[in-house]
Short mmCIF file of C-alpha atoms in Angstrom, two decimals:
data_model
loop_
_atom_site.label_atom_id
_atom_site.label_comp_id
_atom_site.label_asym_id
_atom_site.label_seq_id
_atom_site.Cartn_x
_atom_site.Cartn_y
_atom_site.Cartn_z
CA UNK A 20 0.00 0.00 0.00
CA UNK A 21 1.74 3.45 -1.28
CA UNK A 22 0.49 6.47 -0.71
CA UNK A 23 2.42 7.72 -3.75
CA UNK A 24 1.26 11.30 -5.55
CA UNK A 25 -0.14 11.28 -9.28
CA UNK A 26 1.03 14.71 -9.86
CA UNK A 27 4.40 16.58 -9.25
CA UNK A 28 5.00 20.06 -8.27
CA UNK A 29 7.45 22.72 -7.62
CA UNK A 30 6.23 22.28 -4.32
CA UNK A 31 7.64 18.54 -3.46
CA UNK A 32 11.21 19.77 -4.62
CA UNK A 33 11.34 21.24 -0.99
CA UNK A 34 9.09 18.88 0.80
CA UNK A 35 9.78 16.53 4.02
CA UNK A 36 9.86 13.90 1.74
CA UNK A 37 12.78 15.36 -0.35
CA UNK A 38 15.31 15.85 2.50
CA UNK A 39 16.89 12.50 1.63
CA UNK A 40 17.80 13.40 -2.06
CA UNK A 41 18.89 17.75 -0.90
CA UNK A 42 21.14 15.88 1.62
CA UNK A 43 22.69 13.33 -1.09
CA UNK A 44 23.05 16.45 -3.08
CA UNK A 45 25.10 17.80 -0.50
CA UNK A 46 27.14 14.95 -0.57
CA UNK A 47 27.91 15.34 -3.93
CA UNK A 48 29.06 18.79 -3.90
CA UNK A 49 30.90 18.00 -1.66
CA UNK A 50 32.95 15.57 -2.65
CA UNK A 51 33.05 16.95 -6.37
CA UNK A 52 35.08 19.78 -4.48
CA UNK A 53 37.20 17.45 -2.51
CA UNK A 54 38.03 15.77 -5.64
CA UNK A 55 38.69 19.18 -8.01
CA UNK A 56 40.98 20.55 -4.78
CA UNK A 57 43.14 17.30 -4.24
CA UNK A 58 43.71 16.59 -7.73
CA UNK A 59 44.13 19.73 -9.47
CA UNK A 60 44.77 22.32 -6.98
CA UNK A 61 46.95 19.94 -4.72
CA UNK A 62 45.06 21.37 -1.65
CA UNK A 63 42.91 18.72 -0.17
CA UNK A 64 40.33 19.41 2.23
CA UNK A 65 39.85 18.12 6.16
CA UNK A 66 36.14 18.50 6.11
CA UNK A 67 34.78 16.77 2.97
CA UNK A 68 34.89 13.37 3.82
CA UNK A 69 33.25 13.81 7.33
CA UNK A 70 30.97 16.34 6.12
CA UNK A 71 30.20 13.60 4.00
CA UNK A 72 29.88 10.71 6.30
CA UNK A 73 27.72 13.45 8.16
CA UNK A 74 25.08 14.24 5.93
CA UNK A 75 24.88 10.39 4.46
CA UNK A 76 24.38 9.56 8.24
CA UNK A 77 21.77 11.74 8.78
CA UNK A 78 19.93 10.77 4.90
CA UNK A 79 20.48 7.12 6.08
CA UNK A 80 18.49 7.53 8.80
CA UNK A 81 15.97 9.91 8.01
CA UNK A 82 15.14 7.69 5.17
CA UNK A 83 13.64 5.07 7.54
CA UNK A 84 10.95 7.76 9.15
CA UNK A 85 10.73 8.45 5.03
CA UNK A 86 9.77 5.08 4.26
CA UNK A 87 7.56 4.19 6.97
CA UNK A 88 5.63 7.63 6.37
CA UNK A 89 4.59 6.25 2.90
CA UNK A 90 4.12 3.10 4.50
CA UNK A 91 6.71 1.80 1.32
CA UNK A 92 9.38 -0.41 3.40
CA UNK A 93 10.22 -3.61 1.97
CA UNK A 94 7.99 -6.56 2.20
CA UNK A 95 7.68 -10.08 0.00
CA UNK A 96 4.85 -8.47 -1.58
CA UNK A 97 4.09 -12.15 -3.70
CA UNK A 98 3.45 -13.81 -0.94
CA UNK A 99 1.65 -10.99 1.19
CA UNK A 100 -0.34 -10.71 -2.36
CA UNK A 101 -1.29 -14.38 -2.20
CA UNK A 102 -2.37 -14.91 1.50
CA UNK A 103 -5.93 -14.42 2.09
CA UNK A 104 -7.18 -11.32 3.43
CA UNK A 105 -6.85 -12.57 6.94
CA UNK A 106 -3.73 -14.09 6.48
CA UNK A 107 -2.51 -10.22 5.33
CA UNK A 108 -3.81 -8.77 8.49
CA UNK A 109 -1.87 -11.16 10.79
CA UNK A 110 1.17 -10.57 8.35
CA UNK A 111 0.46 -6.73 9.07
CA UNK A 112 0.43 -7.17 12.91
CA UNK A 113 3.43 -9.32 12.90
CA UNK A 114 5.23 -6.80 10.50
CA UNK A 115 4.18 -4.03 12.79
CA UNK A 116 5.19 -6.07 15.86
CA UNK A 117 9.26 -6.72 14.44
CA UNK A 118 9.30 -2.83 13.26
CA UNK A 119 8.25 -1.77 16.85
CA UNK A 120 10.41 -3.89 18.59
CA UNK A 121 13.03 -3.03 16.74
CA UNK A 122 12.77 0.77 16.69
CA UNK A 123 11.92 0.96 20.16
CA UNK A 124 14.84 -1.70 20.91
CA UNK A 125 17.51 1.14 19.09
CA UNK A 126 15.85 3.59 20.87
CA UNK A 127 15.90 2.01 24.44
CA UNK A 128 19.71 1.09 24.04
CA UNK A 129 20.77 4.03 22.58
CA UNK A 130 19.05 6.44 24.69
CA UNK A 131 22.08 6.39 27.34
CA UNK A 132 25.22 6.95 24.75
CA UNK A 133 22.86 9.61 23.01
CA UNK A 134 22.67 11.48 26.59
CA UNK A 135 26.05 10.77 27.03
CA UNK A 136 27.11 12.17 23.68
CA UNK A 137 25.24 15.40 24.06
CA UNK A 138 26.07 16.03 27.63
CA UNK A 139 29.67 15.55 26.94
CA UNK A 140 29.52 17.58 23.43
CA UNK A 141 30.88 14.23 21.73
CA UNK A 142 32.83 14.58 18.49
CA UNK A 143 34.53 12.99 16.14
CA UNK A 144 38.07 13.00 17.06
CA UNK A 145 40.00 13.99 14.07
CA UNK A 146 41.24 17.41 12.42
CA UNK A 147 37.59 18.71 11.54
CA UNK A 148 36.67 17.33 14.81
CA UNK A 149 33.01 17.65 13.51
CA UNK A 150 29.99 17.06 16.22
CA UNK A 151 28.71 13.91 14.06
CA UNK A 152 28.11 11.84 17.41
CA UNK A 153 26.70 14.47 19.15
CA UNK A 154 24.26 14.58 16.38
CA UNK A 155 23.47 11.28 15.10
CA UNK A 156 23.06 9.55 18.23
CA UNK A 157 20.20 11.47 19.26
CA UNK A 158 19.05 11.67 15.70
CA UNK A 159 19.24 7.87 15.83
CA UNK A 160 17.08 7.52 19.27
CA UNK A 161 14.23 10.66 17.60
CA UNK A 162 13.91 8.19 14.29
CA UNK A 163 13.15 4.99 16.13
CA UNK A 164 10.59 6.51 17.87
CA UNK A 165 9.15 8.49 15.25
CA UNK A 166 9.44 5.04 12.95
CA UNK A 167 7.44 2.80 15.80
CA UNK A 168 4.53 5.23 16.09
CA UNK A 169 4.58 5.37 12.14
CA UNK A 170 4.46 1.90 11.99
CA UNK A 171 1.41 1.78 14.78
CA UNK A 172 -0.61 4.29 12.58
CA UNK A 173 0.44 2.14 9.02
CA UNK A 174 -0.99 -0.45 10.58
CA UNK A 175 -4.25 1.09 11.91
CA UNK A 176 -4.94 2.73 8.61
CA UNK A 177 -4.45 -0.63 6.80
CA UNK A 178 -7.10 -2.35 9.30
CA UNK A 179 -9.22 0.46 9.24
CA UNK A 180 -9.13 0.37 4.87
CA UNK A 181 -9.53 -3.73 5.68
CA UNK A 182 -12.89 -2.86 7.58
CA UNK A 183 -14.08 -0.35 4.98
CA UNK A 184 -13.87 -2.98 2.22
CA UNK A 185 -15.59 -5.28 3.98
CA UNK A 186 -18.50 -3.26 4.42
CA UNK A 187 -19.08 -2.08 0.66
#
């Protein structure tokens, strides 16, 4: 089940859903100047490559909230296709279940090194010395939560459309 737009605007160029592909373009700027520095200006920078390990970070993980927004993760959609419409709502409760536990797993166990990481203004150690795990960590713990309750509302939406069909 998508929830996929028929028409595209001006409009979803700056959209929630289009952080993902401005960050990637980031990276790519990025690293296009890293690469026209080092090898024909002999001047390479210290911040490119954690800049980009940065911003791919935060894409990466973003993307998850992304996909579970749309409700468009992965699933063996032949199968899930084939079962009969009971058999897809226990599929869609046991899919909901894993996702859960799993965000809200990350988010338990990271919570403490994300607190530690901000309380001690954690960074990365090297010449930029950039604030990625002061950042990320948290990020990390905000997107596992924000993916679980995604996944809870997914999955009342999909029983709720299961209920609708049944009555017309």
């Amino acid at each position: 089940m998508s929830n996929e737009k028929s028409s595209y605007s001006h409009d979803d160029c700056f959209s929630w859903d289009s952080i993902p592909a401005w960050l990637f373009m980031v990276v790519i700027v990025a690293t296009t100047y890293e690469v026209v520095a080092r090898y024909f200006f002999h001047s390479p920078t210290i911040w490119a490559n954690e800049l980009s390990l940065y911003v791919c970070a935060v894409a990466y993980i973003y993307s998850g909230v992304y996909v579970m927004r749309r409700d468009a993760h992965l699933r063996v959609s032949i199968l899930y296709d084939m079962a009969p419409p009971r058999a897809q709502r226990i599929l869609d409760v046991l899919q909901c279940l894993f996702i859960v536990g799993f965000s809200l797993t990350i988010a338990y166990f990271g919570t403490p090194e994300a607190w530690k990481a901000l309380i001690h203004t954690e960074r990365f150690g090297t010449a930029w010395n950039a604030p990625i795990p002061m950042t990320i960590k948290p990020l990390l713990i905000l997107c596992g939560v924000a993916m679980a309750v995604l996944a809870i509302v997914n999955l009342r939406r999909r029983l709720r459309d299961t209920r609708k069909e049944k009555r017309s």
